Amino acid sequence: MREKLVIGNWKMNGTRESNARRLERLASEWRGASGRLLGVCVPAPYLAQAQAMLSQSAVAWGVQDVSEHESGAYTGDVSAAMAADFGCTYAIVGHSERRQLHGESDALVGAKARAATAAGLTPIACVGETLDERERGATNDVVLREMDALIGALRSDTAKMVVAYEPIWAIGTGRTASPEEAQAVHSTLRARLAQAGAAEVPLLYGGSVKAANAAALFAMPDIDGALVGGASLDADEFLRIGRA
Ligand code: 13P
């Protein structure tokens, strides 16, 4: 049985006070069940707060990016080992905002995924096409190129990652891929993972997921959960997505 996961990506949002309210609500309301996981990826300065507030709960936490390096003279970077030191389970790597705004290449994202697994974290590796790529019919080429870089970097650890398909045109736009559109890409990704001996990797969908559209997405055979941006900032909405 593949794990079902709903992961919140808070992006660069939060204050200690607003986080405390949100984390408290998640910790008290979320009832874990086997194979059904809820987690939040918080900004790095708040990892200690997430650890303090979630460690007695069924909610996991993680970081939104890690360095590809183990340690050393990399000013401003956060290593996977540091995230692990704060009890993280997950590390998002290759989010489209980092690929686009920080120029992260497929090779760099692969190296970050490897750094995460080396530190005992589960990488949540993001893939997805732009609107222009979709309209040109290049969606599968793009996501498979990104996936192959991850498989090439992780090799025998490929089964240790989680993959999130996030069409860039659906992120923060209110425009979700239809369940059928998302399923079509997920099934392509699943086939490639199966070839690599990692058919059980959970495949999340991300892009304007809300409580109102979550159940229809999760009903698709290859959608194992969601990576949620904006809606994860509202604890009750996020819990509703988790329960879906
Ligand atoms: P939204 O849910 O705000 O569209 O963001 C999706 C996302 O980028 C999650 O990583």
Coordinates of C-alpha atoms and ligand atoms in Angstrom, one line a residue:
M1 CA 0.0 0.0 0.0
R2 CA 1.4 3.4 -1.0
E3 CA 1.4 6.0 1.8
K4 CA -1.1 8.9 1.5
L5 CA 0.4 12.2 2.4
V6 CA -0.8 15.8 2.7
I7 CA 2.1 18.2 3.1
G8 CA 1.8 22.0 3.7
N9 CA 4.4 24.3 2.1
W10 CA 4.2 27.5 4.0
K11 CA 6.6 29.2 1.6
M12 CA 8.0 32.5 3.1
N13 CA 5.1 33.1 5.4
G14 CA 4.6 33.2 9.1
T15 CA 5.5 34.8 12.4
R16 CA 6.2 33.1 15.7
E17 CA 2.8 34.2 16.9
S18 CA 0.7 33.1 13.9
N19 CA 2.7 29.9 13.6
A20 CA 2.0 29.0 17.2
R21 CA -1.8 29.3 16.6
R22 CA -1.6 27.2 13.4
L23 CA 0.7 24.5 14.9
E24 CA -1.3 24.2 18.0
R25 CA -4.5 23.6 16.0
L26 CA -2.8 21.0 13.8
A27 CA -1.3 19.2 16.8
S28 CA -4.5 19.1 18.7
E29 CA -6.9 18.2 15.8
W30 CA -4.9 15.8 13.6
R31 CA -5.5 12.1 14.5
G32 CA -2.8 10.1 12.7
A33 CA -3.8 6.8 11.1
S34 CA -1.4 4.3 9.6
G35 CA -0.4 5.1 6.1
R36 CA -2.1 8.5 6.2
L37 CA 0.3 11.3 7.0
L38 CA 0.1 15.1 7.5
G39 CA 3.1 17.4 7.6
V40 CA 4.2 21.0 7.3
C41 CA 7.3 22.4 5.6
V42 CA 8.1 25.6 7.5
P43 CA 10.7 28.4 6.9
A44 CA 14.0 27.3 8.4
P45 CA 14.0 29.8 11.2
Y46 CA 10.9 28.2 12.6
L47 CA 12.1 24.6 12.6
A48 CA 12.7 24.7 16.4
Q49 CA 9.2 26.0 16.9
A50 CA 7.7 23.3 14.7
Q51 CA 9.8 20.7 16.6
A52 CA 8.7 22.0 20.0
M53 CA 5.0 22.2 19.1
L54 CA 4.6 19.0 17.0
S55 CA 6.9 16.4 18.5
Q56 CA 4.1 15.1 20.8
S57 CA 1.7 15.0 17.9
A58 CA 1.0 12.9 14.8
V59 CA 2.0 15.8 12.5
A60 CA 5.4 15.7 10.8
W61 CA 7.5 18.7 9.8
G62 CA 10.1 19.5 7.3
V63 CA 12.2 22.2 5.5
Q64 CA 11.5 23.8 2.2
D65 CA 15.0 23.5 0.7
V66 CA 18.4 22.1 1.6
S67 CA 22.0 22.7 0.4
E68 CA 23.6 20.1 -1.8
H69 CA 26.7 20.4 0.4
E70 CA 27.3 18.7 3.7
S71 CA 28.8 21.7 5.5
G72 CA 31.3 24.4 5.0
A73 CA 31.7 27.9 3.5
Y74 CA 28.2 28.3 2.0
T75 CA 26.9 31.5 3.6
G76 CA 23.1 31.5 4.1
D77 CA 22.6 27.9 3.2
V78 CA 21.0 25.3 5.4
S79 CA 22.3 21.7 5.3
A80 CA 20.1 18.6 5.4
A81 CA 21.9 17.5 8.5
M82 CA 20.8 20.7 10.3
A83 CA 17.2 20.1 9.3
A84 CA 17.6 16.5 10.6
D85 CA 19.0 17.9 13.8
F86 CA 15.6 19.7 14.3
G87 CA 13.7 16.4 13.8
C88 CA 12.6 17.1 10.2
T89 CA 11.1 14.2 8.3
Y90 CA 10.9 15.9 4.9
A91 CA 12.9 18.3 2.7
I92 CA 11.2 19.8 -0.3
V93 CA 13.7 20.0 -3.2
G94 CA 13.4 21.5 -6.7
H95 CA 10.2 23.5 -6.0
S96 CA 9.5 25.5 -9.2
E97 CA 10.0 28.8 -7.3
R98 CA 13.6 27.7 -6.6
R99 CA 14.1 26.4 -10.2
Q100 CA 12.7 29.6 -11.7
L101 CA 13.7 32.3 -9.2
H102 CA 17.1 30.8 -8.1
G103 CA 18.0 29.2 -11.4
E104 CA 18.2 25.7 -9.9
S105 CA 19.1 23.1 -12.5
D106 CA 18.0 19.5 -12.7
A107 CA 21.5 18.4 -11.7
L108 CA 21.5 20.7 -8.6
V109 CA 18.0 19.4 -7.6
G110 CA 19.3 15.8 -7.9
A111 CA 22.2 16.7 -5.7
K112 CA 19.9 18.2 -3.1
A113 CA 17.7 15.1 -3.1
R114 CA 20.8 13.0 -2.6
A115 CA 22.0 15.3 0.3
A116 CA 18.5 14.9 1.9
T117 CA 18.5 11.1 1.8
A118 CA 22.1 11.0 3.0
A119 CA 21.0 12.9 6.1
G120 CA 18.0 10.5 6.6
L121 CA 15.4 13.0 5.3
T122 CA 12.7 12.1 2.8
P123 CA 13.1 14.4 -0.2
I124 CA 9.8 15.8 -1.6
A125 CA 11.0 16.4 -5.2
C126 CA 8.9 18.7 -7.3
V127 CA 8.5 18.5 -11.1
G128 CA 6.1 20.4 -13.4
E129 CA 5.8 22.3 -16.6
T130 CA 5.1 26.0 -17.4
L131 CA 1.9 27.0 -19.3
D132 CA 4.0 27.5 -22.4
E133 CA 5.4 24.0 -22.2
R134 CA 1.9 22.6 -21.7
E135 CA 0.5 24.4 -24.7
R136 CA 3.4 23.2 -26.8
G137 CA 2.6 19.6 -25.8
A138 CA 5.9 19.3 -23.9
T139 CA 4.5 18.4 -20.5
N140 CA 5.7 14.8 -20.5
D141 CA 9.1 15.6 -21.9
V142 CA 9.7 18.2 -19.1
V143 CA 8.5 16.1 -16.2
L144 CA 10.3 13.0 -17.4
R145 CA 13.5 15.0 -17.9
E146 CA 13.2 16.3 -14.3
M147 CA 12.3 12.8 -13.0
D148 CA 15.2 11.1 -14.8
A149 CA 17.6 13.6 -13.2
L150 CA 16.3 12.6 -9.8
I151 CA 16.4 8.9 -10.5
G152 CA 20.0 9.3 -11.8
A153 CA 21.1 11.1 -8.7
L154 CA 19.3 8.9 -6.2
R155 CA 19.9 5.5 -7.9
S156 CA 19.3 2.8 -5.3
D157 CA 17.6 5.4 -3.0
T158 CA 15.0 6.3 -5.6
A159 CA 12.3 4.6 -3.6
K160 CA 13.1 6.8 -0.6
M161 CA 11.7 10.0 -2.2
V162 CA 8.3 11.5 -2.6
V163 CA 7.5 13.2 -5.9
A164 CA 5.2 16.2 -6.2
Y165 CA 3.8 17.1 -9.6
E166 CA 3.1 20.8 -9.6
P167 CA 2.1 22.3 -12.9
I168 CA 3.6 25.8 -12.6
W169 CA 0.5 27.4 -14.2
A170 CA -1.6 26.0 -11.3
I171 CA 0.5 27.3 -8.5
G172 CA -1.1 30.2 -6.6
T173 CA -3.3 31.0 -9.5
G174 CA -6.5 29.4 -8.3
R175 CA -6.4 27.3 -11.5
T176 CA -6.1 23.6 -10.6
A177 CA -5.3 20.9 -13.1
S178 CA -8.4 18.8 -13.5
P179 CA -8.2 15.5 -11.7
E180 CA -8.0 13.8 -15.2
E181 CA -5.2 16.2 -16.3
A182 CA -3.2 15.5 -13.2
Q183 CA -3.8 11.8 -13.3
A184 CA -2.5 11.6 -16.9
V185 CA 0.8 13.1 -15.8
H186 CA 0.9 11.0 -12.6
S187 CA 0.4 7.8 -14.6
T188 CA 3.4 8.8 -16.9
L189 CA 5.5 9.5 -13.8
R190 CA 4.4 6.2 -12.1
A191 CA 5.4 4.2 -15.2
R192 CA 8.9 5.8 -15.1
L193 CA 9.3 5.1 -11.4
A194 CA 8.2 1.5 -11.9
Q195 CA 10.9 1.1 -14.6
A196 CA 13.4 2.3 -11.9
G197 CA 12.0 -0.2 -9.4
A198 CA 10.3 2.5 -7.3
A199 CA 6.6 2.1 -8.2
E200 CA 5.6 2.7 -4.5
V201 CA 6.9 6.2 -4.4
P202 CA 4.0 8.5 -3.3
L203 CA 3.0 10.9 -6.0
L204 CA 1.5 14.2 -4.7
Y205 CA -0.3 16.8 -6.7
G206 CA 0.3 20.5 -6.0
G207 CA -1.3 23.7 -7.4
S208 CA -4.3 25.5 -5.9
V209 CA -5.4 22.5 -3.9
K210 CA -8.2 23.3 -1.5
A211 CA -10.7 21.4 0.6
A212 CA -13.2 21.8 -2.2
N213 CA -11.2 20.1 -4.9
A214 CA -9.0 17.7 -2.8
A215 CA -11.4 14.7 -2.7
A216 CA -11.8 14.6 -6.5
L217 CA -8.0 14.7 -7.0
F218 CA -7.4 12.0 -4.4
A219 CA -9.9 9.7 -6.1
M220 CA -7.5 9.4 -9.0
P221 CA -5.6 6.1 -8.9
D222 CA -2.1 7.6 -9.1
I223 CA -2.6 10.7 -6.9
D224 CA -1.5 9.8 -3.4
G225 CA -1.9 13.2 -1.7
A226 CA -1.1 16.9 -2.1
L227 CA 1.6 19.5 -1.6
V228 CA -0.5 22.5 -0.5
G229 CA 0.7 26.1 -0.6
G230 CA -1.8 28.9 0.2
A231 CA -4.5 26.7 1.8
S232 CA -2.0 25.2 4.3
L233 CA -1.8 28.6 6.0
D234 CA -5.4 28.1 7.3
A235 CA -5.2 25.3 9.8
D236 CA -8.9 24.3 9.4
E237 CA -8.8 24.3 5.7
F238 CA -5.6 22.3 5.7
L239 CA -7.1 19.8 8.2
R240 CA -10.0 19.4 5.8
I241 CA -7.7 18.6 3.0
G242 CA -5.9 16.1 5.2
R243 CA -9.1 14.3 6.1
A244 CA -10.1 14.2 2.4
Ligands
13P1 P1 -0.7 26.8 -4.0 O1 -1.4 25.7 -3.2 O2 -0.7 28.1 -3.2 O3 -1.2 26.9 -5.4 O4 0.9 26.4 -4.0 C1 1.2 25.2 -4.5 C2 2.7 24.9 -4.2 O5 3.5 25.5 -4.8 C3 3.0 24.0 -3.1 O6 4.3 23.7 -3.1

